[in-house]
C-alpha positions as a Markdown table, in Angstrom:
| # | Residue | x | y | z |
|---|---|---|---|---|
| 1 | Unk | 0.3 | 0.1 | 0.0 |
| 2 | Unk | 2.7 | 2.4 | 0.5 |
| 3 | Unk | 4.1 | 2.1 | -2.5 |
| 4 | Unk | 0.9 | 2.2 | -4.6 |
| 5 | Unk | 1.0 | 5.9 | -6.0 |
| 6 | Unk | 4.9 | 5.9 | -6.4 |
| 7 | Unk | 6.3 | 5.4 | -10.0 |
| 8 | Unk | 7.1 | 1.5 | -10.5 |
| 9 | Unk | 11.0 | 1.4 | -11.1 |
| 10 | Unk | 11.1 | -2.5 | -10.9 |
| 11 | Unk | 10.7 | -3.1 | -14.7 |
| 12 | Unk | 9.9 | 0.0 | -16.4 |
| 13 | Unk | 11.7 | 3.3 | -15.9 |
| 14 | Unk | 15.2 | 2.8 | -14.6 |
| 15 | Unk | 16.0 | 3.7 | -10.8 |
| 16 | Unk | 17.7 | 7.3 | -10.4 |
| 17 | Unk | 21.3 | 6.7 | -10.0 |
| 18 | Unk | 21.7 | 10.5 | -8.5 |
| 19 | Unk | 18.9 | 10.9 | -6.3 |
| 20 | Unk | 19.4 | 10.8 | -2.6 |
| 21 | Unk | 16.9 | 10.4 | 0.0 |
| 22 | Unk | 18.6 | 13.0 | 2.8 |
| 23 | Unk | 16.8 | 11.8 | 6.2 |
| 24 | Unk | 15.1 | 9.3 | 4.5 |
| 25 | Unk | 14.0 | 8.0 | 8.5 |
| 26 | Unk | 12.1 | 11.3 | 9.1 |
| 27 | Unk | 9.7 | 10.2 | 5.8 |
| 28 | Unk | 6.3 | 8.2 | 6.3 |
| 29 | Unk | 7.7 | 4.9 | 5.0 |
| 30 | Unk | 11.5 | 4.6 | 5.7 |
| 31 | Unk | 13.5 | 3.1 | 2.8 |
| 32 | Unk | 10.1 | 2.0 | 1.0 |
| 33 | Unk | 9.1 | 5.6 | -0.3 |
| 34 | Unk | 13.2 | 5.8 | -1.4 |
| 35 | Unk | 12.6 | 2.4 | -3.5 |
| 36 | Unk | 9.6 | 3.1 | -4.9 |
| 37 | Unk | 10.8 | 6.5 | -6.4 |
| 38 | Unk | 14.0 | 4.9 | -8.1 |
| 39 | Unk | 16.2 | 6.6 | -5.4 |
| 40 | Unk | 20.1 | 5.6 | -5.4 |
| 41 | Unk | 20.7 | 6.8 | -2.8 |
| 42 | Unk | 19.4 | 6.5 | 1.3 |
| 43 | Unk | 20.6 | 8.0 | 4.3 |
| 44 | Unk | 20.0 | 7.1 | 7.9 |
| 45 | Unk | 21.7 | 8.4 | 10.8 |
| 46 | Unk | 22.7 | 5.9 | 13.8 |
| 47 | Unk | 23.0 | 6.2 | 17.8 |
| 48 | Unk | 24.6 | 3.8 | 19.5 |
| 49 | Unk | 22.3 | 3.2 | 22.8 |
| 50 | Unk | 22.8 | 0.3 | 25.1 |
| 51 | Unk | 24.7 | -1.8 | 22.0 |
| 52 | Unk | 22.0 | -1.4 | 19.5 |
| 53 | Unk | 21.8 | 1.3 | 16.5 |
| 54 | Unk | 18.7 | 3.5 | 16.6 |
| 55 | Unk | 17.9 | 5.6 | 13.7 |
| 56 | Unk | 17.2 | 9.3 | 14.4 |
| 57 | Unk | 18.3 | 12.8 | 13.4 |
| 58 | Unk | 18.0 | 13.8 | 16.8 |
| 59 | Unk | 18.4 | 12.3 | 20.3 |
| 60 | Unk | 14.8 | 13.3 | 21.6 |
| 61 | Unk | 13.8 | 11.4 | 18.5 |
| 62 | Unk | 15.8 | 7.7 | 19.8 |
| 63 | Unk | 12.7 | 5.2 | 19.4 |
| 64 | Unk | 14.0 | 1.1 | 20.5 |
| 65 | Unk | 11.6 | 0.1 | 17.7 |
| 66 | Unk | 13.4 | 1.9 | 15.3 |
| 67 | Unk | 16.6 | -0.1 | 14.3 |
| 68 | Unk | 19.1 | 0.2 | 11.7 |
| 69 | Unk | 17.9 | -3.7 | 11.2 |
| 70 | Unk | 14.4 | -3.1 | 11.4 |
| 71 | Unk | 14.3 | 0.1 | 8.6 |
| 72 | Unk | 17.0 | -1.0 | 6.1 |
| 73 | Unk | 19.1 | -3.8 | 6.6 |
| 74 | Unk | 16.3 | -6.3 | 7.2 |
| 75 | Unk | 13.9 | -4.9 | 4.5 |
| 76 | Unk | 16.8 | -4.5 | 2.1 |
| 77 | Unk | 17.9 | -8.2 | 2.4 |
| 78 | Unk | 14.7 | -9.5 | 1.7 |
| 79 | Unk | 14.3 | -7.4 | -1.2 |
| 80 | Unk | 17.7 | -8.3 | -2.4 |
| 81 | Unk | 16.8 | -11.9 | -2.0 |
| 82 | Unk | 13.2 | -11.8 | -3.5 |
| 83 | Unk | 14.6 | -10.0 | -6.8 |
| 84 | Unk | 17.9 | -12.6 | -6.9 |
| 85 | Unk | 20.7 | -10.0 | -5.6 |
| 86 | Unk | 18.7 | -6.8 | -7.3 |
| 87 | Unk | 17.5 | -3.6 | -5.4 |
| 88 | Unk | 16.0 | -3.0 | -8.4 |
| 89 | Unk | 14.9 | -5.6 | -10.5 |
| 90 | Unk | 15.9 | -5.7 | -14.0 |
| 91 | Unk | 18.4 | -3.2 | -13.3 |
| 92 | Unk | 22.4 | -3.8 | -11.7 |
| 93 | Unk | 22.0 | 0.1 | -10.0 |
| 94 | Unk | 23.1 | -0.6 | -6.4 |
| 95 | Unk | 21.6 | 1.0 | -3.7 |
| 96 | Unk | 23.9 | 3.3 | -1.4 |
| 97 | Unk | 23.4 | 3.3 | 2.2 |
| 98 | Unk | 24.8 | 6.4 | 3.4 |
| 99 | Unk | 24.8 | 5.8 | 7.8 |
| 100 | Unk | 26.1 | 8.7 | 9.8 |
| 101 | Unk | 27.2 | 7.8 | 13.4 |
| 102 | Unk | 25.8 | 10.5 | 15.5 |
| 103 | Unk | 27.6 | 9.1 | 18.8 |
| 104 | Unk | 30.9 | 8.3 | 19.7 |
| 105 | Unk | 32.7 | 7.1 | 16.3 |
| 106 | Unk | 35.2 | 4.2 | 17.4 |
| 107 | Unk | 32.7 | 2.1 | 19.6 |
| 108 | Unk | 29.4 | 2.8 | 16.9 |
| 109 | Unk | 31.8 | 2.1 | 14.3 |
| 110 | Unk | 32.5 | -1.1 | 16.0 |
| 111 | Unk | 29.0 | -2.3 | 16.0 |
| 112 | Unk | 28.0 | -1.5 | 13.1 |
| 113 | Unk | 30.8 | -3.1 | 11.6 |
| 114 | Unk | 29.7 | -6.4 | 14.0 |
| 115 | Unk | 26.0 | -6.1 | 12.9 |
| 116 | Unk | 27.1 | -6.0 | 9.0 |
| 117 | Unk | 28.3 | -9.6 | 9.5 |
| 118 | Unk | 24.7 | -10.8 | 8.4 |
| 119 | Unk | 24.4 | -8.5 | 5.8 |
| 120 | Unk | 27.4 | -9.5 | 3.8 |
| 121 | Unk | 25.9 | -11.5 | 1.0 |
| 122 | Unk | 24.1 | -8.1 | 0.2 |
| 123 | Unk | 26.9 | -5.9 | 0.5 |
| 124 | Unk | 29.8 | -4.9 | -1.7 |
| 125 | Unk | 33.4 | -3.8 | -0.2 |
| 126 | Unk | 35.6 | -1.3 | -1.1 |
């Protein structure tokens, strides 16, 4: 239902390589709105709180249910698996997930690196 009004970038028009969803998590449907419009880049700000990576712009907006995994990583993994390794069906465009660390860099980066191991099959490395 969230994507009903969005353009179809599955097999029709190509995704928008240079379109970026800034602070995507502030949209009504994080990730799905950006993908429905064919964006090639999505941003998530993360906070390391009690060992969890929470997504929010400001500390006052933190919600324990809004984790990086719940809003981005798990839905992306399901989509990539369902579409045989592609974010956009019929297109080779990779999605760039920009992660902005809002808490102390060292501990947050180590936790992010640890969490990303589970999603290795859909990630590129450079």
